[in-house]
Coordinates of C-alpha atoms in Angstrom, one line a residue:
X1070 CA 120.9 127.1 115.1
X1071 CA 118.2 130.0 115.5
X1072 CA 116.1 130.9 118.3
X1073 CA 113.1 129.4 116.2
X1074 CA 114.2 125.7 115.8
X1075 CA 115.4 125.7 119.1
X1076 CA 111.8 126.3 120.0
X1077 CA 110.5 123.8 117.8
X1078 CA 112.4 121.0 119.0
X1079 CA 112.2 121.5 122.8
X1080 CA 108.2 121.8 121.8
X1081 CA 107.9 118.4 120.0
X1082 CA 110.4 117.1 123.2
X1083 CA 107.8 118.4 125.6
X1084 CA 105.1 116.6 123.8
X1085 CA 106.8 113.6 123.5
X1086 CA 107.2 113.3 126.9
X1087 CA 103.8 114.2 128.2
X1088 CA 102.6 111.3 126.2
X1089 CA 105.1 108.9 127.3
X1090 CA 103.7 109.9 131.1
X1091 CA 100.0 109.5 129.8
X1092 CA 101.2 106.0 128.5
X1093 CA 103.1 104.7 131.5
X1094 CA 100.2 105.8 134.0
X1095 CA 98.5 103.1 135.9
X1096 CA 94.5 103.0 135.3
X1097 CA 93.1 103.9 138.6
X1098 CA 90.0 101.5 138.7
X1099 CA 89.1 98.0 137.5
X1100 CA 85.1 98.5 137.0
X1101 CA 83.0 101.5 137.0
X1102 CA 79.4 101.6 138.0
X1103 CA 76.5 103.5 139.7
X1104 CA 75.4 103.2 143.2
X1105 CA 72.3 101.7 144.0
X1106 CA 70.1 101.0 147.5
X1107 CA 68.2 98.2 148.6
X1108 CA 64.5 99.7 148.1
X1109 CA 61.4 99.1 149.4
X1110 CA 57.4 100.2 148.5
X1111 CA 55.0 100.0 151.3
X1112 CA 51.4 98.8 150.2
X1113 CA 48.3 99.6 151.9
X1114 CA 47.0 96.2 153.5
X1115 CA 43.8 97.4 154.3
X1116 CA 40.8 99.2 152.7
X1117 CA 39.9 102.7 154.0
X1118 CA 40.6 106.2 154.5
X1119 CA 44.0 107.9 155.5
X1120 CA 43.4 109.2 158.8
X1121 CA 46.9 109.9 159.0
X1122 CA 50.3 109.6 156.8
X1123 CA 53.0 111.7 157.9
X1124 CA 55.3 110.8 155.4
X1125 CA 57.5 113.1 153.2
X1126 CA 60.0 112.7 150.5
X1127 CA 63.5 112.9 151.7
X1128 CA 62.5 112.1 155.4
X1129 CA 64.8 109.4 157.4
X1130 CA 62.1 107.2 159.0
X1131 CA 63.2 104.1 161.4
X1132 CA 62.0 100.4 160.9
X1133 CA 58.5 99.7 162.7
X1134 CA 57.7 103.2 163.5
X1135 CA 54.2 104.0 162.9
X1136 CA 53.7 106.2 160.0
X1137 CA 50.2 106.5 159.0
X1138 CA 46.5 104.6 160.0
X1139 CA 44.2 103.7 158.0
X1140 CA 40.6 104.3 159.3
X1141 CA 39.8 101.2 161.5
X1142 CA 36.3 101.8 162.9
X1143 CA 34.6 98.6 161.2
X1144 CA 37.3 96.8 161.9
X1145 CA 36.6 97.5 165.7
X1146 CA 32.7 97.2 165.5
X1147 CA 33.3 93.9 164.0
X1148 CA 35.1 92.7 166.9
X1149 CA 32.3 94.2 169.2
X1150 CA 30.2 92.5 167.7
X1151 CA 31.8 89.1 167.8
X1152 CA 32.7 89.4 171.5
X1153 CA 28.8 89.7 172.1
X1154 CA 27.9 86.7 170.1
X1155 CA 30.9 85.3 171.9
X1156 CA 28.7 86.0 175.5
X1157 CA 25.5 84.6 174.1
X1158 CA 27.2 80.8 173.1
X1159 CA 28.8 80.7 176.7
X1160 CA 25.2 81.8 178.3
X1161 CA 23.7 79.3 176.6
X1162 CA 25.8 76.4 178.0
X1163 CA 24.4 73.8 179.9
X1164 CA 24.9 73.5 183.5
X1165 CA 25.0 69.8 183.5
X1166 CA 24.9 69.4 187.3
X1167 CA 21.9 71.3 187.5
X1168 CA 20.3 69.7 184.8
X1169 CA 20.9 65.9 185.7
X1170 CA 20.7 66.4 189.7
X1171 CA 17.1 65.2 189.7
X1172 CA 17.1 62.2 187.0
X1173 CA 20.3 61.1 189.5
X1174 CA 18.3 61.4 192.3
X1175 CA 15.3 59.6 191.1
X1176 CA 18.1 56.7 190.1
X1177 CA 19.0 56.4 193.6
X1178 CA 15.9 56.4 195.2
X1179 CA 14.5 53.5 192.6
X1180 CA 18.3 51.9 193.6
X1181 CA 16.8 52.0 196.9
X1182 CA 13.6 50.2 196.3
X1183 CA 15.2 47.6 194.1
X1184 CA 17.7 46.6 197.0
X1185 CA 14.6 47.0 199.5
X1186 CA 12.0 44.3 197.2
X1187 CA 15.2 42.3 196.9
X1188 CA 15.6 41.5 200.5
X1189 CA 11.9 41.1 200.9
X1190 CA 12.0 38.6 197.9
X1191 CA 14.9 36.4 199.7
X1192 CA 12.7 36.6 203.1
X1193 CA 9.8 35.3 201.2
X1194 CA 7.6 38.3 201.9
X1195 CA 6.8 39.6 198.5
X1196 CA 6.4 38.1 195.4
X1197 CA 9.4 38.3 192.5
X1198 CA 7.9 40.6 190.1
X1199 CA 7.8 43.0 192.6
X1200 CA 11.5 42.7 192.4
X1201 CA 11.9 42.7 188.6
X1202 CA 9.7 46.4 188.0
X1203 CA 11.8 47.7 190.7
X1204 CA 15.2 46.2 188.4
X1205 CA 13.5 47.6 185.3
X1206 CA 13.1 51.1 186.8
X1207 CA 16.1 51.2 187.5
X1208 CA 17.8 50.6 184.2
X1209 CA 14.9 52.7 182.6
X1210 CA 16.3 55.6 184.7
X1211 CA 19.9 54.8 183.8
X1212 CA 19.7 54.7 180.4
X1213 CA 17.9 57.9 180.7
X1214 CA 20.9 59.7 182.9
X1215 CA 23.7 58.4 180.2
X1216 CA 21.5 60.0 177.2
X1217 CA 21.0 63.3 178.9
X1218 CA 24.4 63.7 179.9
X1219 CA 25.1 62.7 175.9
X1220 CA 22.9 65.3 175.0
X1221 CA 24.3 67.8 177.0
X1222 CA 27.9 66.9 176.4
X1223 CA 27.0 67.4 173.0
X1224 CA 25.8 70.9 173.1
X1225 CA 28.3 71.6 175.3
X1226 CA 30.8 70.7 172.7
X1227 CA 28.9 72.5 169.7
X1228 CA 28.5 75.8 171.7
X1229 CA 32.9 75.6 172.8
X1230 CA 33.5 75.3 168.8
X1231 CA 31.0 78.3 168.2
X1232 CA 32.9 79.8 171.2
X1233 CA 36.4 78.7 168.9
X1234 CA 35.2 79.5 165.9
X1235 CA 34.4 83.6 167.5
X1236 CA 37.9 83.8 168.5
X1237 CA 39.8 82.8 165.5
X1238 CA 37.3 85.5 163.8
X1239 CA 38.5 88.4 166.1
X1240 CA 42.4 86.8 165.8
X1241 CA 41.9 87.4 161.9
X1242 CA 40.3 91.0 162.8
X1243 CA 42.7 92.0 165.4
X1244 CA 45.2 91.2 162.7
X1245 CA 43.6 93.1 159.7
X1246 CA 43.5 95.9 163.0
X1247 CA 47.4 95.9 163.4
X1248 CA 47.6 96.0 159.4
X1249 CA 45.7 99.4 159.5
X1250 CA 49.3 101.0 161.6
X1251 CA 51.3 101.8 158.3
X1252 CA 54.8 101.1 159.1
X1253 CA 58.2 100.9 157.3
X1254 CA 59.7 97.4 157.4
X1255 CA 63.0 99.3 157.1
X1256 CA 65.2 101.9 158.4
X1257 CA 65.9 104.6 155.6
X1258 CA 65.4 107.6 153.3
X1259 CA 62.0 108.1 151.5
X1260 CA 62.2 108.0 147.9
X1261 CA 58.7 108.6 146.9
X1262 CA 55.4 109.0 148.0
X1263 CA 52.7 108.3 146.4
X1264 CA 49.4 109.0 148.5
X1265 CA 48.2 111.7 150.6
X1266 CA 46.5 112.0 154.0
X1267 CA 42.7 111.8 153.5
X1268 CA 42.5 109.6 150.4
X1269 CA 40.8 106.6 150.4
X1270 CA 43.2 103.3 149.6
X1271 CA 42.5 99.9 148.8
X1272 CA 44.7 96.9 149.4
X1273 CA 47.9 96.4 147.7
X1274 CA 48.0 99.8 146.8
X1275 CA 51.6 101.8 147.0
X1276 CA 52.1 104.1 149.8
X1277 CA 55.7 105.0 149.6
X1278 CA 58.6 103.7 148.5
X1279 CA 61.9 103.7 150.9
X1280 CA 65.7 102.8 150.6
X1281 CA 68.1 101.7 152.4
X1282 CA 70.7 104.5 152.4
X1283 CA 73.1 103.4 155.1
X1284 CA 74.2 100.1 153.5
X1285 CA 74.4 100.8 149.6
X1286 CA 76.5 99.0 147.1
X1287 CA 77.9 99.8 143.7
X1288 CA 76.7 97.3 140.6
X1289 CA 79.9 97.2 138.7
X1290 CA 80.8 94.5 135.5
X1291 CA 84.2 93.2 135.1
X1292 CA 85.1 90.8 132.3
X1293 CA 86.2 86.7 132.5
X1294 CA 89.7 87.5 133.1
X1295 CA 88.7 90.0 135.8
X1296 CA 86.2 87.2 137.7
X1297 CA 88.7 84.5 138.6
X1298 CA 90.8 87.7 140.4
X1299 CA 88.1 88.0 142.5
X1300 CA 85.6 86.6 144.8
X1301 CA 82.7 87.0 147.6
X1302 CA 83.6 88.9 150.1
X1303 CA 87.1 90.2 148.8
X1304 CA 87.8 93.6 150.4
X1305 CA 87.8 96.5 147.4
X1306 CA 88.3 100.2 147.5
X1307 CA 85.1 102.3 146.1
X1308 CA 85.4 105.7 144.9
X1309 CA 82.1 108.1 144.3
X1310 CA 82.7 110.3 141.4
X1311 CA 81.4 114.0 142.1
X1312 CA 82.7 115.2 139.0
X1313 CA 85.4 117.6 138.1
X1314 CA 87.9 115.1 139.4
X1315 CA 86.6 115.6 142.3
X1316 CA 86.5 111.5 144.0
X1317 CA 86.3 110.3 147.6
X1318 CA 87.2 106.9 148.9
X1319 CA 85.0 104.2 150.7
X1320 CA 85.9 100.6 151.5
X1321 CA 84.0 97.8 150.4
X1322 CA 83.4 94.3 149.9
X1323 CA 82.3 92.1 147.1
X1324 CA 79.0 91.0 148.5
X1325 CA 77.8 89.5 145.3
X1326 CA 79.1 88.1 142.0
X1327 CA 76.7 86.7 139.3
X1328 CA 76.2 83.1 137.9
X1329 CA 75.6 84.1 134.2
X1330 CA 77.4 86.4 131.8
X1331 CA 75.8 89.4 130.1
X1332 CA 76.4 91.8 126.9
X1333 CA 78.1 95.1 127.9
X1334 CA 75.6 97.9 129.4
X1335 CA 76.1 100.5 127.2
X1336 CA 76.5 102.9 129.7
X1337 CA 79.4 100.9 131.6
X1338 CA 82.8 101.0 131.1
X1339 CA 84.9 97.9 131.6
X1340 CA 88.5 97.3 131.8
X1341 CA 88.6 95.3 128.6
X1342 CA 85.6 97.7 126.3
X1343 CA 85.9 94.9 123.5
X1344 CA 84.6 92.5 125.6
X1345 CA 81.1 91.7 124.7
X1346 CA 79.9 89.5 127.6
X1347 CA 80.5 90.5 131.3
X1348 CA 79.6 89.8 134.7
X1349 CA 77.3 91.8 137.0
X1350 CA 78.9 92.1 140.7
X1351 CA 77.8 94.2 143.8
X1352 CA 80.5 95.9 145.9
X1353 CA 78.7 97.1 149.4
X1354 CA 79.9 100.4 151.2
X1355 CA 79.0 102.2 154.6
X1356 CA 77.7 105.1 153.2
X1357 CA 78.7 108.3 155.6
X1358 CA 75.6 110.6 154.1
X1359 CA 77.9 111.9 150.9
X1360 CA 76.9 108.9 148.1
X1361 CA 73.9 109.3 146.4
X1362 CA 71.4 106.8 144.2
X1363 CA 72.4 106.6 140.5
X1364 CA 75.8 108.4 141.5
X1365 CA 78.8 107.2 139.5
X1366 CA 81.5 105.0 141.2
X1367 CA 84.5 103.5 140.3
X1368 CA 86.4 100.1 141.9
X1369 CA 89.7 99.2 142.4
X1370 CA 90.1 94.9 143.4
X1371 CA 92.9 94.7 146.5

């Protein structure tokens, strides 16, 4: 046998073997997938000017730290005002003591003279109706005690609901006041911003948007046969693709599996591609600072 058949044959042997390894080689992953973050947008609660918003793209901000304020100077002359109408309903309230102190003490002076005729009446030395004005004076004067302190009760009570009514107003300001401190209701990376310092904003209108990059999951699909493998809170292994085979390895747990079947994303692999329907899960990972938004992961079920 020549050198040249030799050659040949230990070629097609090589080959042969090389694609008996690629054959026997165990897939490395179950699911594949891109990471993803819990987001966030901020909207503006209040109208006004920016007076400040120091918030940039890219900038790790903590939850409930103070971030920008939005110009609150009516806000506060509103409550000014309020507290001074607040003074002039509580200055206007009746001292009822004062004010019924001598209708009481011309009720017990006519008591008096209505106990004095009656013990002249029983002696015989003055005549009954003597007795009877003095009784009638003194029911006129009671029934004119119990309606002024009616009266007064009643403008007592109207002026305290004013007084109520002033202080739920300056409750709802104080809290459109507090809504005027822009803050992030989470910890996390800013993704976008979409105002600047010095523009005026209205309510409801987007400030910045912010993710959650410490806790981040990958949104993977698997197939039926895959799902009743697996379940909530199932420890998995996750591994962020940098390219160029270059991989690193997370753990993770199944934190989410979905209740209804879906066609194939088209840009998601699956370990069974001629399956048509699949099922969404979310795998979540600590992430150490490396994994990115929109990078591509792969999973592999314990």
């Amino acid at each position: 046998m020549n050198t040249k058949k030799i050659l040949s044959k230990m070629g097609l042997t090589t080959l042969l073997l090389l694609f008996a390894a690629c054959g026997n080689k165990e897939k490395e992953y179950d699911a594949t997938g891109t990471f993803e973050a819990t987001e966030t947008t901020v909207y503006a609660e209040q109208n006004g000017t920016l007076l400040s918003f120091d918030v940039n793209e890219g900038d790790e901000i903590a939850q409930g730290v103070e971030v920008g304020l939005v110009d609150t100077t009516q806000i506060w002359l509103k409550i000014q005002q309020l507290k001074a109408t607040k003074e002039v309903y509580r200055s206007q309230k009746p001292d009822m003591t004062k004010q019924i102190a001598a209708t009481r003490q011309q009720l017990a002076k006519a008591r008096q003279e209505q106990q004095r005729y009656k013990e002249l009446v029983a002696d015989g030395a003055a005549p009954s109706k003597m007795l009877d004005d003095a009784t009638s004076q003194v029911a006129v004067l009671q029934k004119q005690l119990d309606a002024q302190i009616s009266s007064l009760n009643t403008s007592t009570n109207s002026l305290g609901k004013q007084m109520a009514a002033t202080d739920v107003q300056v409750s709802q300001l104080r809290d459109q006041l507090q809504k005027c401190h822009i803050a992030s209701p989470i910890s996390g990376t800013v993704l976008e911003k979409f105002v600047a310092r010095g523009e005026f904003v209205t309510t409801g209108k987007p400030l910045f948007k912010v993710a959650d990059t410490e806790r981040m999951f990958i949104r993977a699909y698997v197939t039926s046969a895959q799902l009743q493998n697996i379940k909530v809170g199932q420890q998995a292994k996750v591994f962020a693709d940098y390219g160029d085979g270059q991989r690193k390895e997370y753990d993770g747990t199944i934190s989410w599996i979905s209740s209804r079947s879906e066609f194939t994303p088209k840009s998601i692999l699956t370990d069974d591609e001629r399956a048509d329907l699949v099922y969404a899960l979310k795998v979540a990972v600590k992430n150490d600072g490396f994994i990115k938004i929109g990078m591509y992961g792969e999973v592999k079920f314990n």
